[in-house]
Amino acid sequence: PPGGAVGPGAGPGAASVAVTTPPAILAWPALAVPVAVPGDPGDRRYRATLRFPAGSDLTALREAVAAARAARRGQAVPLRWHDPLRPGRAAGEVLVRATARVRPGLVDRALAPVADMPAGARVRAGLRARAWAHDGGGGVTFVLCHLQRLDVPPATEAAR
């Protein structure tokens, strides 16, 4: 859905909350081959950082974070909560990092499968917000489910 939407499973008690992002710029992707998680080389994950320019409507992402946090009510509340929406380098820019143990679905504008996506591509993502807590801290993380490339690749890239 355009502009982002919170999907089924968003109510209190949900294990995770589905959300579709507004358009973003793909940064630091590892989508073809999973990479080691810092501090745990045995844990490998696919990952992507989504850069939302200033003025992007992030209401659906914020609602998903709130719903995932609400699902943890009734459990011990961590002392420190980590927000998954981080400020970027540019004024008003917001960064969201998403990871997955299972390879995310990758499609082009026409929903045809693609093997990989380059950094700098304009994308929309299907994510799941999940709350976590351990060692006195906690927060919400995003699981990367799908990426759709919204821009048309240059002819030289499409020929690869």
PDB file of C-alpha atoms in Angstrom:
ATOM      1  CA  PRO A   1       0.000   0.000   0.000  1.00  0.00           C
ATOM      2  CA  PRO A   2       1.303   3.477  -0.864  1.00  0.00           C
ATOM      3  CA  GLY A   3       2.864   5.384   2.000  1.00  0.00           C
ATOM      4  CA  GLY A   4       3.052   2.347   4.258  1.00  0.00           C
ATOM      5  CA  ALA A   5       0.480   0.338   6.139  1.00  0.00           C
ATOM      6  CA  VAL A   6       0.350  -1.825   9.222  1.00  0.00           C
ATOM      7  CA  GLY A   7      -0.837  -5.322   8.346  1.00  0.00           C
ATOM      8  CA  PRO A   8      -2.577  -8.168  10.162  1.00  0.00           C
ATOM      9  CA  GLY A   9      -1.226  -9.211  13.506  1.00  0.00           C
ATOM     10  CA  ALA A  10      -0.885  -5.635  14.700  1.00  0.00           C
ATOM     11  CA  GLY A  11      -3.052  -6.014  17.787  1.00  0.00           C
ATOM     12  CA  PRO A  12      -1.851  -6.415  21.377  1.00  0.00           C
ATOM     13  CA  GLY A  13      -0.403  -9.861  21.986  1.00  0.00           C
ATOM     14  CA  ALA A  14       0.891 -10.213  18.433  1.00  0.00           C
ATOM     15  CA  ALA A  15       4.333 -11.792  18.196  1.00  0.00           C
ATOM     16  CA  SER A  16       5.284  -9.456  15.353  1.00  0.00           C
ATOM     17  CA  VAL A  17       3.667  -6.677  13.354  1.00  0.00           C
ATOM     18  CA  ALA A  18       3.707  -6.565   9.544  1.00  0.00           C
ATOM     19  CA  VAL A  19       4.352  -3.196   7.895  1.00  0.00           C
ATOM     20  CA  THR A  20       5.004  -1.925   4.365  1.00  0.00           C
ATOM     21  CA  THR A  21       7.383   1.021   4.148  1.00  0.00           C
ATOM     22  CA  PRO A  22       7.126   4.130   2.032  1.00  0.00           C
ATOM     23  CA  PRO A  23       9.813   4.461  -0.678  1.00  0.00           C
ATOM     24  CA  ALA A  24      13.376   4.522   0.653  1.00  0.00           C
ATOM     25  CA  ILE A  25      16.960   4.367  -0.579  1.00  0.00           C
ATOM     26  CA  LEU A  26      18.702   1.013  -0.049  1.00  0.00           C
ATOM     27  CA  ALA A  27      22.023   1.276   1.805  1.00  0.00           C
ATOM     28  CA  TRP A  28      24.624  -1.272   2.920  1.00  0.00           C
ATOM     29  CA  PRO A  29      22.740  -4.288   1.554  1.00  0.00           C
ATOM     30  CA  ALA A  30      23.722  -7.935   2.068  1.00  0.00           C
ATOM     31  CA  LEU A  31      20.893  -9.617   0.178  1.00  0.00           C
ATOM     32  CA  ALA A  32      22.549 -12.317  -1.951  1.00  0.00           C
ATOM     33  CA  VAL A  33      24.741 -13.827   0.783  1.00  0.00           C
ATOM     34  CA  PRO A  34      24.205 -13.492   4.555  1.00  0.00           C
ATOM     35  CA  VAL A  35      26.922 -11.822   6.626  1.00  0.00           C
ATOM     36  CA  ALA A  36      28.201 -12.644  10.110  1.00  0.00           C
ATOM     37  CA  VAL A  37      26.614 -10.855  13.036  1.00  0.00           C
ATOM     38  CA  PRO A  38      29.218  -8.848  15.014  1.00  0.00           C
ATOM     39  CA  GLY A  39      30.111 -10.700  18.199  1.00  0.00           C
ATOM     40  CA  ASP A  40      28.598 -13.983  16.973  1.00  0.00           C
ATOM     41  CA  PRO A  41      30.356 -15.241  13.807  1.00  0.00           C
ATOM     42  CA  GLY A  42      28.169 -18.382  13.787  1.00  0.00           C
ATOM     43  CA  ASP A  43      25.026 -16.261  13.289  1.00  0.00           C
ATOM     44  CA  ARG A  44      24.712 -15.094   9.668  1.00  0.00           C
ATOM     45  CA  ARG A  45      21.976 -12.758   8.435  1.00  0.00           C
ATOM     46  CA  TYR A  46      20.776 -10.933   5.371  1.00  0.00           C
ATOM     47  CA  ARG A  47      20.522  -7.219   6.012  1.00  0.00           C
ATOM     48  CA  ALA A  48      19.617  -3.856   4.578  1.00  0.00           C
ATOM     49  CA  THR A  49      19.493  -0.311   5.831  1.00  0.00           C
ATOM     50  CA  LEU A  50      16.673   1.832   4.506  1.00  0.00           C
ATOM     51  CA  ARG A  51      17.280   5.570   4.217  1.00  0.00           C
ATOM     52  CA  PHE A  52      14.086   7.625   4.388  1.00  0.00           C
ATOM     53  CA  PRO A  53      14.560  11.210   3.207  1.00  0.00           C
ATOM     54  CA  ALA A  54      13.262  14.147   5.223  1.00  0.00           C
ATOM     55  CA  GLY A  55       9.506  14.488   4.865  1.00  0.00           C
ATOM     56  CA  SER A  56       8.817  10.747   4.411  1.00  0.00           C
ATOM     57  CA  ASP A  57       5.590   9.594   6.064  1.00  0.00           C
ATOM     58  CA  LEU A  58       6.821   7.110   8.681  1.00  0.00           C
ATOM     59  CA  THR A  59       3.499   6.850  10.514  1.00  0.00           C
ATOM     60  CA  ALA A  60       3.051   3.143   9.649  1.00  0.00           C
ATOM     61  CA  LEU A  61       6.575   2.311  10.895  1.00  0.00           C
ATOM     62  CA  ARG A  62       6.012   4.182  14.149  1.00  0.00           C
ATOM     63  CA  GLU A  63       2.633   2.435  14.627  1.00  0.00           C
ATOM     64  CA  ALA A  64       4.282  -0.961  14.047  1.00  0.00           C
ATOM     65  CA  VAL A  65       6.945  -0.159  16.661  1.00  0.00           C
ATOM     66  CA  ALA A  66       4.252   0.933  19.144  1.00  0.00           C
ATOM     67  CA  ALA A  67       2.189  -2.218  18.488  1.00  0.00           C
ATOM     68  CA  ALA A  68       5.225  -4.496  18.913  1.00  0.00           C
ATOM     69  CA  ARG A  69       6.106  -2.760  22.191  1.00  0.00           C
ATOM     70  CA  ALA A  70       2.491  -3.077  23.361  1.00  0.00           C
ATOM     71  CA  ALA A  71       2.669  -6.830  22.722  1.00  0.00           C
ATOM     72  CA  ARG A  72       5.317  -7.039  25.460  1.00  0.00           C
ATOM     73  CA  ARG A  73       3.033  -5.479  28.093  1.00  0.00           C
ATOM     74  CA  GLY A  74       2.560  -7.698  31.092  1.00  0.00           C
ATOM     75  CA  GLN A  75       6.196  -8.768  30.913  1.00  0.00           C
ATOM     76  CA  ALA A  76       9.071  -7.086  32.724  1.00  0.00           C
ATOM     77  CA  VAL A  77       9.756  -3.736  31.067  1.00  0.00           C
ATOM     78  CA  PRO A  78      13.459  -3.264  30.234  1.00  0.00           C
ATOM     79  CA  LEU A  79      15.263  -0.300  31.738  1.00  0.00           C
ATOM     80  CA  ARG A  80      16.543   0.892  28.341  1.00  0.00           C
ATOM     81  CA  TRP A  81      14.498   0.717  25.136  1.00  0.00           C
ATOM     82  CA  HIS A  82      16.230   1.038  21.768  1.00  0.00           C
ATOM     83  CA  ASP A  83      14.299   2.778  18.986  1.00  0.00           C
ATOM     84  CA  PRO A  84      14.804   1.179  15.526  1.00  0.00           C
ATOM     85  CA  LEU A  85      14.204   4.506  13.746  1.00  0.00           C
ATOM     86  CA  ARG A  86      17.562   6.271  13.905  1.00  0.00           C
ATOM     87  CA  PRO A  87      18.539   9.731  12.690  1.00  0.00           C
ATOM     88  CA  GLY A  88      20.577   9.784   9.469  1.00  0.00           C
ATOM     89  CA  ARG A  89      23.390  12.104   8.449  1.00  0.00           C
ATOM     90  CA  ALA A  90      21.237  14.453   6.371  1.00  0.00           C
ATOM     91  CA  ALA A  91      18.831  16.788   8.143  1.00  0.00           C
ATOM     92  CA  GLY A  92      15.537  15.002   8.776  1.00  0.00           C
ATOM     93  CA  GLU A  93      16.736  11.704   7.290  1.00  0.00           C
ATOM     94  CA  VAL A  94      15.730   8.516   9.160  1.00  0.00           C
ATOM     95  CA  LEU A  95      17.546   5.159   8.980  1.00  0.00           C
ATOM     96  CA  VAL A  96      15.957   1.761   9.596  1.00  0.00           C
ATOM     97  CA  ARG A  97      18.063  -1.391   9.688  1.00  0.00           C
ATOM     98  CA  ALA A  98      16.364  -4.711   8.972  1.00  0.00           C
ATOM     99  CA  THR A  99      17.820  -8.219   9.104  1.00  0.00           C
ATOM    100  CA  ALA A 100      16.636 -11.748   8.355  1.00  0.00           C
ATOM    101  CA  ARG A 101      17.919 -15.290   8.881  1.00  0.00           C
ATOM    102  CA  VAL A 102      15.996 -16.413   5.781  1.00  0.00           C
ATOM    103  CA  ARG A 103      16.711 -14.764   2.413  1.00  0.00           C
ATOM    104  CA  PRO A 104      14.128 -12.025   1.762  1.00  0.00           C
ATOM    105  CA  GLY A 105      12.046 -11.987  -1.396  1.00  0.00           C
ATOM    106  CA  LEU A 106      13.477  -9.575  -3.974  1.00  0.00           C
ATOM    107  CA  VAL A 107      11.358  -8.293  -6.879  1.00  0.00           C
ATOM    108  CA  ASP A 108      11.434  -5.511  -9.476  1.00  0.00           C
ATOM    109  CA  ARG A 109       8.688  -3.005 -10.310  1.00  0.00           C
ATOM    110  CA  ALA A 110       6.760  -5.661 -12.250  1.00  0.00           C
ATOM    111  CA  LEU A 111       7.062  -8.098  -9.281  1.00  0.00           C
ATOM    112  CA  ALA A 112       9.466 -10.332 -11.240  1.00  0.00           C
ATOM    113  CA  PRO A 113      12.095 -11.987  -8.990  1.00  0.00           C
ATOM    114  CA  VAL A 114      15.629 -10.531  -9.051  1.00  0.00           C
ATOM    115  CA  ALA A 115      18.866 -12.014  -7.692  1.00  0.00           C
ATOM    116  CA  ASP A 116      20.177  -8.948  -5.845  1.00  0.00           C
ATOM    117  CA  MET A 117      19.727  -5.191  -5.438  1.00  0.00           C
ATOM    118  CA  PRO A 118      22.481  -2.584  -5.424  1.00  0.00           C
ATOM    119  CA  ALA A 119      23.039   0.113  -2.837  1.00  0.00           C
ATOM    120  CA  GLY A 120      21.336   3.312  -3.921  1.00  0.00           C
ATOM    121  CA  ALA A 121      18.276   1.584  -5.402  1.00  0.00           C
ATOM    122  CA  ARG A 122      14.895   3.095  -4.595  1.00  0.00           C
ATOM    123  CA  VAL A 123      12.879   0.409  -2.786  1.00  0.00           C
ATOM    124  CA  ARG A 124       9.786  -0.388  -0.745  1.00  0.00           C
ATOM    125  CA  ALA A 125      10.134  -3.033   1.986  1.00  0.00           C
ATOM    126  CA  GLY A 126       7.872  -5.528   3.681  1.00  0.00           C
ATOM    127  CA  LEU A 127       9.013  -5.741   7.307  1.00  0.00           C
ATOM    128  CA  ARG A 128       7.878  -7.288  10.589  1.00  0.00           C
ATOM    129  CA  ALA A 129       8.422  -5.329  13.819  1.00  0.00           C
ATOM    130  CA  ARG A 130       9.376  -7.553  16.778  1.00  0.00           C
ATOM    131  CA  ALA A 131       9.955  -6.523  20.379  1.00  0.00           C
ATOM    132  CA  TRP A 132      12.887  -8.013  22.303  1.00  0.00           C
ATOM    133  CA  ALA A 133      14.354  -7.751  25.779  1.00  0.00           C
ATOM    134  CA  HIS A 134      17.452  -9.126  27.509  1.00  0.00           C
ATOM    135  CA  ASP A 135      20.094  -8.043  30.024  1.00  0.00           C
ATOM    136  CA  GLY A 136      18.144  -4.992  31.220  1.00  0.00           C
ATOM    137  CA  GLY A 137      17.713  -3.604  27.717  1.00  0.00           C
ATOM    138  CA  GLY A 138      15.214  -4.077  24.963  1.00  0.00           C
ATOM    139  CA  GLY A 139      13.581  -2.526  21.985  1.00  0.00           C
ATOM    140  CA  VAL A 140      12.041  -3.287  18.643  1.00  0.00           C
ATOM    141  CA  THR A 141      13.840  -4.723  15.652  1.00  0.00           C
ATOM    142  CA  PHE A 142      12.682  -5.083  12.056  1.00  0.00           C
ATOM    143  CA  VAL A 143      12.756  -8.425  10.248  1.00  0.00           C
ATOM    144  CA  LEU A 144      13.322  -8.036   6.498  1.00  0.00           C
ATOM    145  CA  CYS A 145      10.704 -10.060   4.585  1.00  0.00           C
ATOM    146  CA  HIS A 146      10.594  -8.571   1.063  1.00  0.00           C
ATOM    147  CA  LEU A 147      12.104  -5.770  -1.025  1.00  0.00           C
ATOM    148  CA  GLN A 148      10.626  -4.301  -4.184  1.00  0.00           C
ATOM    149  CA  ARG A 149      12.832  -2.178  -6.418  1.00  0.00           C
ATOM    150  CA  LEU A 150      10.901   0.900  -7.516  1.00  0.00           C
ATOM    151  CA  ASP A 151      13.387   2.523  -9.882  1.00  0.00           C
ATOM    152  CA  VAL A 152      14.407   1.202 -13.275  1.00  0.00           C
ATOM    153  CA  PRO A 153      18.039  -0.005 -13.342  1.00  0.00           C
ATOM    154  CA  PRO A 154      20.371   1.633 -15.886  1.00  0.00           C
ATOM    155  CA  ALA A 155      20.774  -0.340 -19.128  1.00  0.00           C
ATOM    156  CA  THR A 156      24.301  -1.447 -18.195  1.00  0.00           C
ATOM    157  CA  GLU A 157      23.088  -2.874 -14.883  1.00  0.00           C
ATOM    158  CA  ALA A 158      20.058  -4.574 -16.442  1.00  0.00           C
ATOM    159  CA  ALA A 159      22.352  -6.307 -18.960  1.00  0.00           C
ATOM    160  CA  ARG A 160      24.347  -8.065 -16.210  1.00  0.00           C
TER     161      ARG A 160
END
